Coordinates of C-alpha atoms and ligand atoms in Angstrom, one line a residue:
M3 CA 9.4 -95.8 -149.8
I4 CA 7.8 -98.9 -151.1
A5 CA 5.6 -101.6 -149.5
D6 CA 3.0 -104.2 -150.4
Y7 CA 0.4 -102.6 -148.4
I8 CA -0.1 -99.3 -147.0
I9 CA -2.6 -98.8 -144.1
I10 CA -3.7 -95.1 -143.4
G11 CA -4.6 -94.9 -139.8
A12 CA -3.6 -96.9 -136.7
G13 CA -7.2 -96.8 -135.0
P14 CA -8.5 -100.4 -133.7
A15 CA -9.2 -101.4 -137.3
G16 CA -6.0 -100.3 -138.7
C17 CA -3.8 -101.8 -135.9
A18 CA -5.5 -105.1 -136.1
L19 CA -5.0 -105.2 -139.8
A20 CA -1.4 -104.4 -139.9
S21 CA -0.8 -106.9 -137.1
R22 CA -2.8 -109.8 -138.9
L23 CA -1.1 -109.1 -142.3
V24 CA 2.5 -109.0 -141.1
N25 CA 1.9 -111.9 -138.4
S26 CA 0.5 -114.2 -141.3
S27 CA 2.5 -116.9 -143.1
K28 CA 2.5 -114.8 -146.1
S29 CA 3.8 -111.8 -144.1
P30 CA 3.8 -109.1 -146.8
K31 CA 5.4 -105.7 -146.3
V32 CA 3.2 -103.4 -144.7
I33 CA 3.7 -99.6 -143.9
L34 CA 1.1 -98.3 -141.1
I35 CA 0.7 -94.3 -141.3
E36 CA -0.4 -92.5 -138.4
A37 CA -1.1 -88.9 -137.8
G38 CA -0.7 -89.0 -134.1
R39 CA 2.1 -90.1 -131.7
P40 CA 3.8 -93.5 -131.7
K41 CA 2.8 -94.3 -127.9
P42 CA 0.3 -93.5 -125.4
S43 CA 1.2 -91.0 -122.3
I44 CA 0.6 -91.8 -118.8
L45 CA -2.8 -89.8 -119.0
N46 CA -3.8 -92.4 -121.6
I47 CA -2.7 -95.5 -119.6
M48 CA -4.2 -94.2 -116.4
P49 CA -7.9 -94.9 -116.9
A50 CA -9.2 -91.8 -115.1
G51 CA -7.0 -89.8 -117.4
L52 CA -9.7 -89.8 -119.8
A53 CA -11.6 -87.1 -117.9
L54 CA -8.9 -84.8 -119.1
L55 CA -8.2 -86.5 -122.6
V56 CA -11.5 -86.1 -123.8
R57 CA -12.7 -82.7 -122.8
A58 CA -10.3 -80.9 -125.1
K59 CA -8.5 -80.6 -128.3
G60 CA -4.9 -82.0 -127.9
A61 CA -1.9 -84.2 -129.0
Y62 CA -4.3 -87.3 -128.6
N63 CA -7.7 -85.8 -129.4
Y64 CA -8.8 -83.8 -132.7
G65 CA -11.4 -82.1 -131.0
F66 CA -13.7 -81.8 -133.9
K67 CA -17.0 -79.8 -134.1
T68 CA -20.4 -80.4 -135.6
T69 CA -22.5 -78.1 -137.6
P70 CA -25.1 -76.2 -135.5
Q71 CA -27.7 -78.9 -134.9
A72 CA -31.1 -77.7 -135.9
E73 CA -33.1 -80.1 -133.4
L74 CA -30.6 -79.3 -130.7
N75 CA -31.2 -75.5 -130.3
N76 CA -28.7 -75.0 -133.1
R77 CA -26.0 -76.0 -130.5
V78 CA -22.5 -77.1 -131.8
G79 CA -21.7 -80.4 -130.7
F80 CA -18.1 -81.5 -129.6
V81 CA -16.6 -84.4 -131.5
P82 CA -13.7 -85.9 -129.7
R83 CA -11.6 -88.4 -131.8
G84 CA -8.4 -90.1 -130.8
R85 CA -5.2 -89.5 -132.7
G86 CA -2.2 -91.6 -132.2
V87 CA -1.0 -95.4 -132.7
G88 CA -4.2 -96.8 -130.8
G89 CA -6.8 -94.0 -132.5
S90 CA -9.8 -93.5 -130.5
S91 CA -9.0 -96.6 -128.2
L92 CA -6.4 -94.0 -126.6
I93 CA -9.0 -91.7 -125.1
N94 CA -12.1 -93.9 -125.0
A95 CA -14.1 -95.1 -121.9
M96 CA -12.7 -98.6 -122.6
I97 CA -16.2 -100.3 -122.6
Y98 CA -16.0 -103.7 -124.2
I99 CA -19.3 -104.5 -126.3
R100 CA -19.7 -106.4 -129.4
G101 CA -23.4 -105.4 -130.4
Q102 CA -26.5 -107.5 -130.9
K103 CA -26.4 -110.5 -133.1
E104 CA -29.3 -109.1 -135.1
D105 CA -27.2 -106.1 -136.0
Y106 CA -24.8 -108.2 -138.0
D107 CA -27.6 -110.4 -139.4
E108 CA -29.2 -107.2 -140.7
W109 CA -26.1 -106.1 -142.5
K110 CA -26.1 -109.6 -144.3
N111 CA -29.6 -109.1 -145.1
M112 CA -28.7 -105.6 -146.5
G113 CA -26.4 -107.2 -148.9
C114 CA -23.2 -107.6 -146.9
N115 CA -22.3 -111.4 -147.4
G116 CA -19.9 -112.7 -145.1
W117 CA -20.7 -110.1 -142.4
G118 CA -23.7 -112.1 -140.5
W119 CA -23.2 -112.9 -136.8
D120 CA -22.1 -116.4 -137.7
D121 CA -19.3 -114.8 -139.8
V122 CA -18.3 -112.2 -137.4
F123 CA -18.7 -114.0 -134.1
P124 CA -15.3 -115.9 -134.5
L125 CA -13.4 -112.8 -135.2
F126 CA -14.7 -111.2 -132.1
K127 CA -13.5 -114.5 -130.2
R128 CA -10.1 -114.2 -132.1
S129 CA -9.5 -110.6 -131.0
E130 CA -10.6 -111.0 -127.4
N131 CA -8.5 -111.8 -124.3
N132 CA -11.0 -111.9 -121.6
A133 CA -9.5 -112.4 -118.1
F134 CA -12.9 -113.4 -116.6
F135 CA -14.9 -115.1 -118.9
H136 CA -13.7 -118.7 -120.1
N137 CA -16.4 -120.2 -122.0
K138 CA -17.5 -120.8 -125.4
L139 CA -18.7 -117.3 -126.0
H140 CA -15.6 -115.5 -125.4
G141 CA -12.1 -115.5 -126.4
D142 CA -9.1 -115.6 -123.9
T143 CA -6.1 -115.8 -126.4
G144 CA -6.7 -112.7 -128.5
P145 CA -4.6 -109.5 -128.5
L146 CA -7.3 -107.3 -127.0
K147 CA -7.1 -107.7 -123.1
V148 CA -10.6 -107.3 -121.4
S149 CA -11.2 -107.5 -117.8
N150 CA -13.6 -106.5 -115.1
L151 CA -13.1 -102.8 -113.5
A152 CA -10.2 -103.1 -110.8
S153 CA -12.0 -101.1 -108.1
P154 CA -15.7 -100.2 -109.2
N155 CA -17.1 -97.6 -107.3
P156 CA -19.9 -98.4 -104.6
A157 CA -22.1 -95.9 -106.7
S158 CA -22.0 -98.2 -109.7
Y159 CA -23.5 -101.0 -107.6
D160 CA -26.0 -98.6 -106.4
F161 CA -26.9 -97.8 -110.0
V162 CA -27.5 -101.5 -110.5
K163 CA -29.7 -101.6 -107.6
A164 CA -31.8 -98.7 -108.5
A165 CA -32.2 -99.9 -112.1
N166 CA -33.1 -103.4 -110.7
E167 CA -35.9 -101.8 -108.5
C168 CA -37.1 -100.3 -111.9
Q169 CA -37.6 -103.8 -113.0
Y170 CA -34.3 -103.9 -115.2
P171 CA -32.7 -107.4 -114.5
L172 CA -28.9 -107.8 -113.7
N173 CA -26.9 -109.1 -116.7
E174 CA -23.5 -110.1 -115.6
D175 CA -22.2 -110.4 -119.5
F176 CA -23.3 -107.9 -122.1
N177 CA -21.4 -110.0 -124.7
G178 CA -22.9 -113.5 -123.2
A179 CA -26.2 -115.3 -124.3
S180 CA -28.1 -112.0 -124.1
Q181 CA -27.3 -108.1 -124.2
E182 CA -30.4 -107.1 -122.2
G183 CA -30.3 -106.1 -118.6
V184 CA -27.9 -103.7 -116.4
G185 CA -24.8 -104.3 -114.7
L186 CA -21.0 -103.2 -114.4
Y187 CA -19.2 -103.0 -117.9
Q188 CA -16.1 -105.1 -119.0
V189 CA -13.3 -102.9 -120.2
F190 CA -10.3 -103.0 -122.1
Q191 CA -7.9 -102.9 -119.4
H192 CA -5.0 -105.2 -118.0
E193 CA -4.2 -104.8 -114.2
G194 CA -6.0 -101.5 -114.0
R195 CA -4.3 -100.1 -116.8
R196 CA -5.9 -99.0 -120.4
Y197 CA -4.9 -101.7 -122.9
D198 CA -5.3 -99.6 -126.0
A199 CA -5.5 -101.2 -129.6
G200 CA -2.0 -100.1 -130.4
T201 CA -0.8 -101.9 -127.4
A202 CA -2.6 -104.9 -128.1
Y203 CA -2.1 -105.4 -131.6
L204 CA 1.4 -103.9 -132.2
G205 CA 3.2 -103.8 -128.9
E206 CA 5.1 -106.7 -129.7
L207 CA 5.7 -106.0 -133.3
K208 CA 7.3 -102.7 -133.3
N209 CA 10.6 -104.3 -134.5
H210 CA 8.8 -106.8 -137.1
P211 CA 11.0 -106.6 -140.2
N212 CA 7.9 -106.5 -142.5
L213 CA 6.3 -103.7 -140.6
Q214 CA 7.0 -100.1 -140.7
I215 CA 5.0 -97.8 -138.6
I216 CA 5.1 -94.1 -139.7
S217 CA 3.6 -91.9 -136.9
D218 CA 3.3 -88.2 -136.6
A219 CA 2.5 -88.4 -140.3
T220 CA -0.7 -87.3 -141.9
A221 CA -1.8 -88.9 -145.4
T222 CA -2.8 -86.0 -147.4
K223 CA -3.5 -87.8 -150.8
I224 CA -4.0 -91.2 -152.3
L225 CA -2.3 -91.2 -155.7
I226 CA -4.5 -92.7 -158.3
E227 CA -3.7 -93.7 -161.8
N228 CA -6.6 -94.6 -164.1
K229 CA -8.6 -95.8 -161.0
K230 CA -6.0 -97.5 -159.5
A231 CA -4.7 -96.5 -156.1
T232 CA -0.9 -96.4 -156.3
G233 CA 0.7 -94.7 -153.5
V234 CA -0.1 -92.1 -150.8
I235 CA 1.5 -88.7 -150.1
I236 CA 2.3 -88.1 -146.3
K237 CA 3.3 -84.9 -144.6
T238 CA 5.6 -85.0 -141.7
K239 CA 7.4 -82.3 -139.7
S240 CA 10.3 -82.6 -142.2
G241 CA 8.0 -82.1 -145.2
E242 CA 6.0 -84.2 -148.0
T243 CA 7.0 -87.9 -149.0
T244 CA 5.6 -90.3 -151.4
L245 CA 5.0 -94.0 -150.4
L246 CA 4.2 -96.5 -152.9
A247 CA 2.2 -99.6 -152.6
Q248 CA 2.7 -102.5 -154.8
K249 CA -0.6 -104.2 -153.9
E250 CA -3.0 -102.2 -152.1
I251 CA -3.9 -99.4 -150.0
V252 CA -6.2 -99.5 -147.1
V253 CA -7.7 -96.6 -145.7
S254 CA -8.5 -97.0 -141.7
A255 CA -8.6 -93.4 -140.8
G256 CA -12.0 -93.5 -138.9
A257 CA -15.5 -92.5 -139.8
I258 CA -14.6 -88.9 -139.9
N259 CA -11.2 -88.7 -141.6
T260 CA -11.7 -91.8 -144.0
P261 CA -14.3 -90.1 -146.2
Q262 CA -12.4 -86.9 -145.9
L263 CA -9.1 -88.4 -147.1
L264 CA -11.0 -90.1 -150.1
M265 CA -12.7 -86.8 -151.1
L266 CA -9.4 -85.0 -150.8
S267 CA -7.8 -87.8 -153.2
G268 CA -10.7 -87.0 -155.7
I269 CA -13.2 -89.8 -154.7
G270 CA -16.4 -88.5 -153.7
P271 CA -19.4 -86.8 -154.9
A272 CA -18.1 -84.9 -158.2
K273 CA -20.3 -82.0 -157.5
H274 CA -18.9 -81.2 -154.1
L275 CA -15.3 -82.2 -155.3
K276 CA -15.6 -79.5 -157.9
E277 CA -16.9 -76.9 -155.6
M278 CA -13.7 -77.6 -153.6
D279 CA -11.7 -77.4 -156.7
I280 CA -10.6 -81.0 -156.3
E281 CA -9.9 -83.0 -159.7
V282 CA -12.2 -85.7 -159.9
A283 CA -10.6 -89.2 -159.9
H284 CA -14.0 -91.2 -159.3
D285 CA -17.4 -89.9 -158.7
A286 CA -18.7 -91.8 -155.8
K287 CA -21.8 -89.9 -154.6
N288 CA -22.1 -91.7 -151.2
V289 CA -18.8 -91.1 -149.8
G290 CA -19.4 -89.0 -146.6
Q291 CA -23.2 -89.7 -146.7
N292 CA -25.0 -92.1 -144.0
L293 CA -23.5 -90.6 -141.0
Q294 CA -25.1 -92.2 -137.7
D295 CA -24.0 -91.6 -134.3
H296 CA -25.6 -92.3 -130.8
L297 CA -26.9 -89.2 -129.5
D298 CA -26.9 -89.1 -125.7
Y299 CA -29.0 -87.5 -123.1
T300 CA -27.1 -87.2 -119.6
A301 CA -29.0 -86.4 -116.4
N302 CA -26.2 -84.9 -114.3
M303 CA -27.0 -85.0 -110.5
R304 CA -24.9 -83.2 -107.5
V305 CA -24.8 -85.9 -104.7
K306 CA -23.4 -86.4 -101.4
A307 CA -21.1 -89.5 -101.6
D308 CA -17.3 -90.0 -101.1
G309 CA -14.9 -91.1 -103.6
L310 CA -16.6 -89.7 -106.8
I311 CA -14.7 -88.1 -109.4
D312 CA -14.8 -84.1 -109.4
F313 CA -12.6 -81.3 -110.3
G314 CA -12.9 -80.0 -106.7
L315 CA -11.1 -81.1 -103.4
G316 CA -13.0 -84.3 -103.1
G317 CA -11.8 -85.3 -106.7
L318 CA -8.2 -84.2 -106.0
K319 CA -8.4 -86.3 -102.6
A320 CA -9.8 -89.3 -104.4
A321 CA -7.1 -88.9 -107.3
L322 CA -4.0 -88.3 -104.8
G323 CA -5.3 -91.4 -102.6
G324 CA -5.4 -93.5 -105.8
L325 CA -2.0 -92.6 -107.0
I326 CA 0.0 -95.3 -104.9
P327 CA -2.7 -98.0 -105.3
F328 CA -2.6 -97.6 -109.0
L329 CA 1.2 -97.4 -109.5
T330 CA 1.6 -100.4 -107.1
N331 CA -0.8 -102.9 -108.0
G332 CA -3.2 -101.1 -110.6
K333 CA -6.3 -100.8 -108.1
G334 CA -8.1 -97.7 -106.8
A335 CA -10.0 -94.8 -107.9
L336 CA -7.6 -94.0 -110.9
T337 CA -8.7 -97.2 -112.4
T338 CA -12.1 -96.0 -113.0
N339 CA -13.3 -95.5 -116.6
A340 CA -16.1 -93.0 -115.2
A341 CA -18.7 -95.0 -117.3
E342 CA -18.4 -98.0 -115.0
A343 CA -22.0 -99.3 -115.2
G344 CA -24.9 -99.2 -117.6
G345 CA -27.0 -101.6 -119.4
F346 CA -29.1 -102.4 -122.6
I347 CA -33.0 -102.0 -121.9
K348 CA -36.2 -101.8 -124.1
S349 CA -37.8 -98.3 -124.4
S350 CA -41.3 -100.2 -123.8
P351 CA -42.3 -103.8 -123.3
D352 CA -43.3 -104.6 -126.9
V353 CA -39.9 -103.8 -128.3
E354 CA -38.2 -107.0 -129.4
R355 CA -34.7 -106.2 -128.4
P356 CA -33.1 -103.6 -126.4
D357 CA -33.2 -100.3 -128.1
L358 CA -31.7 -98.2 -125.6
Q359 CA -28.3 -98.0 -123.7
L360 CA -27.5 -96.7 -120.3
H361 CA -24.3 -95.5 -119.2
F362 CA -23.6 -94.8 -115.4
C363 CA -20.8 -92.4 -114.7
V364 CA -19.2 -91.9 -111.3
S365 CA -18.9 -88.2 -111.9
N366 CA -21.0 -85.5 -113.6
V367 CA -20.4 -85.4 -117.1
D368 CA -21.5 -82.0 -118.3
D369 CA -20.7 -81.1 -121.8
H370 CA -18.0 -83.8 -122.2
A371 CA -16.8 -82.8 -118.8
R372 CA -16.1 -79.1 -120.6
K373 CA -18.2 -77.6 -118.0
M374 CA -16.3 -78.6 -114.8
H375 CA -18.0 -79.4 -111.6
F376 CA -16.4 -79.0 -108.1
L377 CA -18.7 -81.0 -106.2
P378 CA -19.4 -84.8 -106.4
G379 CA -21.9 -85.9 -108.6
I380 CA -23.1 -88.9 -110.7
A381 CA -24.5 -89.0 -114.4
L382 CA -26.9 -91.1 -116.0
H383 CA -26.7 -91.3 -119.8
V384 CA -29.1 -92.8 -122.4
C385 CA -28.9 -93.1 -126.0
V386 CA -31.0 -94.7 -128.8
L387 CA -29.2 -97.7 -130.0
R388 CA -30.2 -98.0 -133.6
P389 CA -31.2 -94.4 -134.6
Q390 CA -32.9 -93.5 -138.1
S391 CA -31.2 -90.1 -138.4
R392 CA -28.7 -89.9 -141.1
G393 CA -26.0 -87.0 -141.4
E394 CA -22.8 -86.5 -143.6
I395 CA -19.1 -85.4 -143.7
K396 CA -18.1 -82.9 -146.2
L397 CA -15.1 -81.1 -147.0
A398 CA -14.6 -77.6 -145.4
S399 CA -11.5 -77.0 -147.4
S400 CA -9.2 -78.8 -149.9
N401 CA -6.4 -78.1 -147.2
P402 CA -6.0 -81.7 -145.5
L403 CA -5.2 -80.2 -142.4
T404 CA -8.5 -78.4 -142.0
A405 CA -11.3 -80.3 -140.1
P406 CA -14.3 -81.4 -142.3
I407 CA -17.8 -80.4 -142.1
I408 CA -19.5 -82.7 -139.7
D409 CA -23.2 -82.8 -139.9
P410 CA -24.9 -85.8 -137.8
N411 CA -28.3 -84.1 -138.3
Y412 CA -29.3 -85.6 -134.8
L413 CA -32.9 -86.1 -134.0
S414 CA -34.1 -85.4 -137.6
A415 CA -35.9 -88.7 -137.5
D416 CA -39.0 -89.0 -135.5
Y417 CA -38.2 -92.3 -134.3
D418 CA -34.9 -90.9 -132.7
K419 CA -36.8 -88.0 -130.9
D420 CA -39.5 -90.3 -129.5
T421 CA -37.3 -93.1 -128.3
L422 CA -34.9 -90.7 -126.7
L423 CA -37.7 -89.2 -124.8
K424 CA -38.8 -92.6 -123.4
G425 CA -35.1 -93.1 -122.6
A426 CA -34.8 -89.8 -120.6
K427 CA -37.9 -90.6 -118.6
I428 CA -36.4 -94.2 -117.6
V429 CA -33.1 -92.1 -116.6
H430 CA -35.0 -89.9 -114.5
K431 CA -37.1 -92.9 -113.1
I432 CA -33.8 -94.8 -112.2
L433 CA -32.1 -91.8 -110.5
S434 CA -35.3 -91.4 -108.3
A435 CA -35.0 -95.0 -107.0
T436 CA -34.6 -95.6 -103.3
A437 CA -31.1 -97.1 -103.7
F438 CA -30.0 -93.6 -104.4
K439 CA -32.0 -91.9 -101.6
N440 CA -29.0 -91.6 -99.2
Y441 CA -27.3 -89.6 -101.9
D442 CA -29.4 -86.7 -101.3
G443 CA -29.4 -85.8 -105.2
K444 CA -29.9 -82.4 -106.8
M445 CA -30.6 -82.3 -110.6
I446 CA -28.0 -79.8 -112.1
Y447 CA -30.5 -79.3 -115.0
G448 CA -34.4 -79.5 -114.8
N449 CA -36.3 -81.6 -112.4
I450 CA -36.3 -85.0 -111.6
D451 CA -40.2 -85.4 -112.2
A452 CA -39.7 -83.2 -115.4
S453 CA -42.8 -83.5 -117.7
D454 CA -42.3 -84.6 -121.3
D455 CA -42.1 -81.1 -122.5
E456 CA -39.3 -80.3 -120.0
L457 CA -37.5 -83.5 -121.0
R458 CA -37.7 -82.6 -124.7
Q459 CA -36.3 -79.4 -123.9
L460 CA -33.5 -80.5 -121.7
I461 CA -32.6 -83.0 -124.6
A462 CA -32.5 -80.0 -126.8
D463 CA -30.4 -78.0 -124.5
H464 CA -28.0 -80.6 -123.6
A465 CA -27.8 -83.8 -125.7
D466 CA -24.5 -84.6 -127.5
T467 CA -22.6 -87.4 -129.1
I468 CA -21.6 -90.6 -127.0
Y469 CA -18.7 -91.0 -129.5
H470 CA -19.7 -93.7 -132.1
P471 CA -19.9 -92.0 -135.5
V472 CA -20.1 -94.7 -138.3
G473 CA -21.3 -95.5 -141.7
T474 CA -19.8 -92.7 -143.8
C475 CA -18.2 -95.2 -146.5
R476 CA -21.1 -97.5 -146.4
M477 CA -20.7 -101.4 -147.1
G478 CA -23.1 -103.1 -149.6
S479 CA -23.8 -105.0 -152.6
D480 CA -25.9 -102.1 -154.3
E481 CA -24.3 -99.8 -156.7
A482 CA -25.0 -96.9 -154.5
S483 CA -22.7 -98.3 -151.9
V484 CA -19.1 -96.8 -151.3
I485 CA -17.6 -100.3 -150.2
D486 CA -18.3 -103.9 -151.4
P487 CA -18.6 -106.5 -149.0
E488 CA -14.9 -107.4 -149.5
L489 CA -14.3 -103.9 -148.6
R490 CA -13.0 -102.8 -151.8
V491 CA -13.9 -99.3 -152.9
R492 CA -16.4 -99.6 -155.8
G493 CA -15.0 -98.5 -159.0
M494 CA -11.4 -98.4 -157.8
D495 CA -8.7 -100.9 -158.1
G496 CA -6.0 -101.5 -155.3
L497 CA -8.1 -99.6 -152.5
R498 CA -10.0 -100.6 -149.8
V499 CA -11.5 -99.2 -146.5
A500 CA -11.5 -101.0 -143.1
D501 CA -12.7 -99.0 -140.2
A502 CA -16.0 -97.7 -138.5
S503 CA -17.0 -96.0 -141.7
I504 CA -17.8 -99.2 -143.5
M505 CA -20.7 -100.1 -141.2
P506 CA -24.2 -99.8 -142.9
T507 CA -25.9 -99.3 -139.9
L508 CA -24.5 -98.5 -136.3
I509 CA -24.6 -101.5 -134.1
S510 CA -26.4 -101.5 -130.6
G511 CA -23.4 -100.6 -128.4
N512 CA -19.9 -99.2 -128.3
T513 CA -17.9 -99.4 -131.4
Q514 CA -14.3 -100.3 -130.5
A515 CA -14.6 -103.9 -130.5
P516 CA -16.7 -104.0 -133.7
S517 CA -14.0 -101.7 -135.3
A518 CA -11.2 -104.1 -134.3
M519 CA -13.5 -106.9 -135.8
I520 CA -13.5 -105.0 -139.2
G521 CA -9.8 -104.9 -139.2
E522 CA -9.6 -108.6 -138.4
K523 CA -11.9 -109.2 -141.2
A524 CA -10.2 -107.1 -143.8
S525 CA -6.7 -109.2 -143.1
D526 CA -8.9 -112.4 -144.0
L527 CA -10.2 -110.6 -147.0
I528 CA -6.7 -109.5 -148.1
L529 CA -4.8 -112.6 -147.1
K530 CA -7.2 -114.6 -149.1
D531 CA -6.6 -112.7 -152.4
L532 CA -2.6 -112.5 -151.8
Ligands
LIG188 C1 -14.2 -90.2 -126.2 C2 -14.6 -91.5 -126.9 C3 -15.2 -92.5 -126.1 C4 -15.4 -93.8 -126.6 N1 -15.8 -94.9 -125.6 C5 -15.8 -96.0 -126.1 C6 -15.9 -97.1 -125.4 O1 -16.1 -97.0 -123.9 N2 -16.0 -98.5 -126.0 C7 -16.0 -98.6 -127.2 O2 -16.3 -99.5 -127.7 N3 -15.9 -97.5 -128.3 C8 -15.8 -96.2 -127.6 N4 -15.5 -95.2 -128.6 C9 -15.5 -95.6 -130.1 C10 -14.3 -96.1 -130.6 O3 -13.0 -95.7 -129.8 C11 -14.3 -96.1 -131.9 O4 -15.4 -96.4 -132.5 C12 -13.1 -96.7 -132.6 O5 -11.9 -96.4 -131.9 C13 -13.3 -96.6 -134.2 O6 -12.0 -97.4 -134.7 P1 -11.3 -97.1 -135.9 O7 -10.4 -98.0 -136.5 O8 -12.6 -97.0 -137.0 O9 -10.9 -95.5 -135.9 P2 -10.3 -94.6 -134.9 O10 -10.3 -95.0 -133.7 O11 -10.9 -93.2 -135.0 O12 -8.8 -94.3 -135.5 C14 -8.6 -93.8 -136.8 C15 -6.9 -93.4 -136.6 O13 -6.8 -92.8 -137.9 C16 -5.7 -91.8 -137.8 N5 -5.9 -90.9 -139.1 C17 -7.1 -90.0 -139.4 N6 -6.7 -89.5 -140.6 C18 -5.5 -89.8 -140.8 C19 -4.6 -89.4 -141.9 N7 -5.0 -88.5 -142.8 N8 -3.3 -89.9 -141.9 C20 -2.9 -90.7 -141.0 N9 -3.7 -91.0 -140.0 C21 -4.8 -90.7 -139.9 C22 -6.2 -91.0 -136.5 O14 -5.1 -90.4 -135.8 C23 -6.5 -92.2 -135.6 O15 -5.5 -92.6 -135.0 C24 -15.2 -93.9 -128.0 C25 -14.7 -93.0 -128.8 C26 -14.4 -91.7 -128.3 C27 -13.9 -90.8 -129.1

């Protein structure tokens, strides 16, 4: 099989790229390879299904693990990643956030020409189809449908009141003029149903003559001749097939699998590749380095309130009661994304821009919901928006189907430890506010008035990812960067990367919209060269 472009991985970035390429006036022939299934299941479409999808490895979730984390009591973290056309947008919490203007201006200052806020803002707008905001800061004709939550839980409004009491002001649009404040999140949903990136970008293109989507197919190796990428070997149920690219191959397999595939193909740190018995095609020392993620401290509270999600009788009642409204008009408890509310706040008044993000959940979220609670609860999460800790991805084996080694090296930077501690204090303060008094809350771990030392211990015992790994194929204009600002793999021909792995630094917020923006940008760069 042969195409002009082969894109590996159908997450938000890969879907955006494939769609824009074939829909352009030049309409090159594109093959999009995806390891997972072609379509979402009912659990993916029904927003509350995420409670079951995130917690366990399965058809739609790789369910990776980290190495034992020294600063987290040597605990092994859980790393859910989505699999299927739509990628992690099939299992994520659907929150629509772009990040802060300064994040992208910082990328530009770091040498990523063409990636400042003024460059990327039009791409965010182009990708967005906002059902609620119709103004110059938002797009309302793009593929990614964004809306307000269909039936927010009353507890989410109480969270906003509690945070207001603690002097964090209401913000009705986190993607508006300023990100700062607290409020309800907008979500990637349409009429109360998840609107994943595959449905958004490719839903109407499945029969396009120039697009071939090969799902249930894992790319195991990029073929390289004299430092030029020429084809891809894929593995399916029926065996191995070689696909050839006449123009370019773009890897969009996400921040964990993109560096893995490059290394499996001989592009990576020569020493490590040799240890793995992989022939070195191109010594690129920083492939897999610079891993950054949002580490999250969660305070879980058992409460007395109706309509919250739990794994017990109350939750069952809410789910059953929510079935008819969900099926008939996209309303009710099953439309919840769990993390309904939150905000962007400063850890102290002297900080220039928000450095902490809050996620308020209408359920207990204990160890990614792997520890099930059978009584109603709420959870307030906090993460440091721009962490300084850096980790890495390495190969565990030369077998492409073996998960890579993931070491986020959480809290290795003092700044992250200090800032997360400040965040944890704020979380406990908000949960103590009078707006929550009627909830009669009981902390599941630790005390609401925990001391700094106790909070440090709670963080070490319970903090884990809030699912935003990035940076493992860092973009830059310096020689050490893996990718140049046109997304080409340095030192190689015919090979680009377009996904969350290219981010030089983690943006201040959730990473789906920025990943789709990267796919949008990749299409512009590729079409310019075509
Ligand atoms: C549980 C969870 C909750 C999250 N919540 C939010 C949220 O609320 N809001 C938000 O903005 N972000 C959220 N995120 C993050 C967001 O979903 C990701 O940042 C985003 O999806 C990354 O997009 P991507 O295109 O880089 O890669 P991914 O979405 O990771 O997609 C990569 C795709 O490539 C495929 N692939 C990998 N290797 C191969 C291979 N060798 N061959 C073929 N295919 C391959 C994978 O199967 C996958 O489909 C969440 C993520 C998770 C996991």
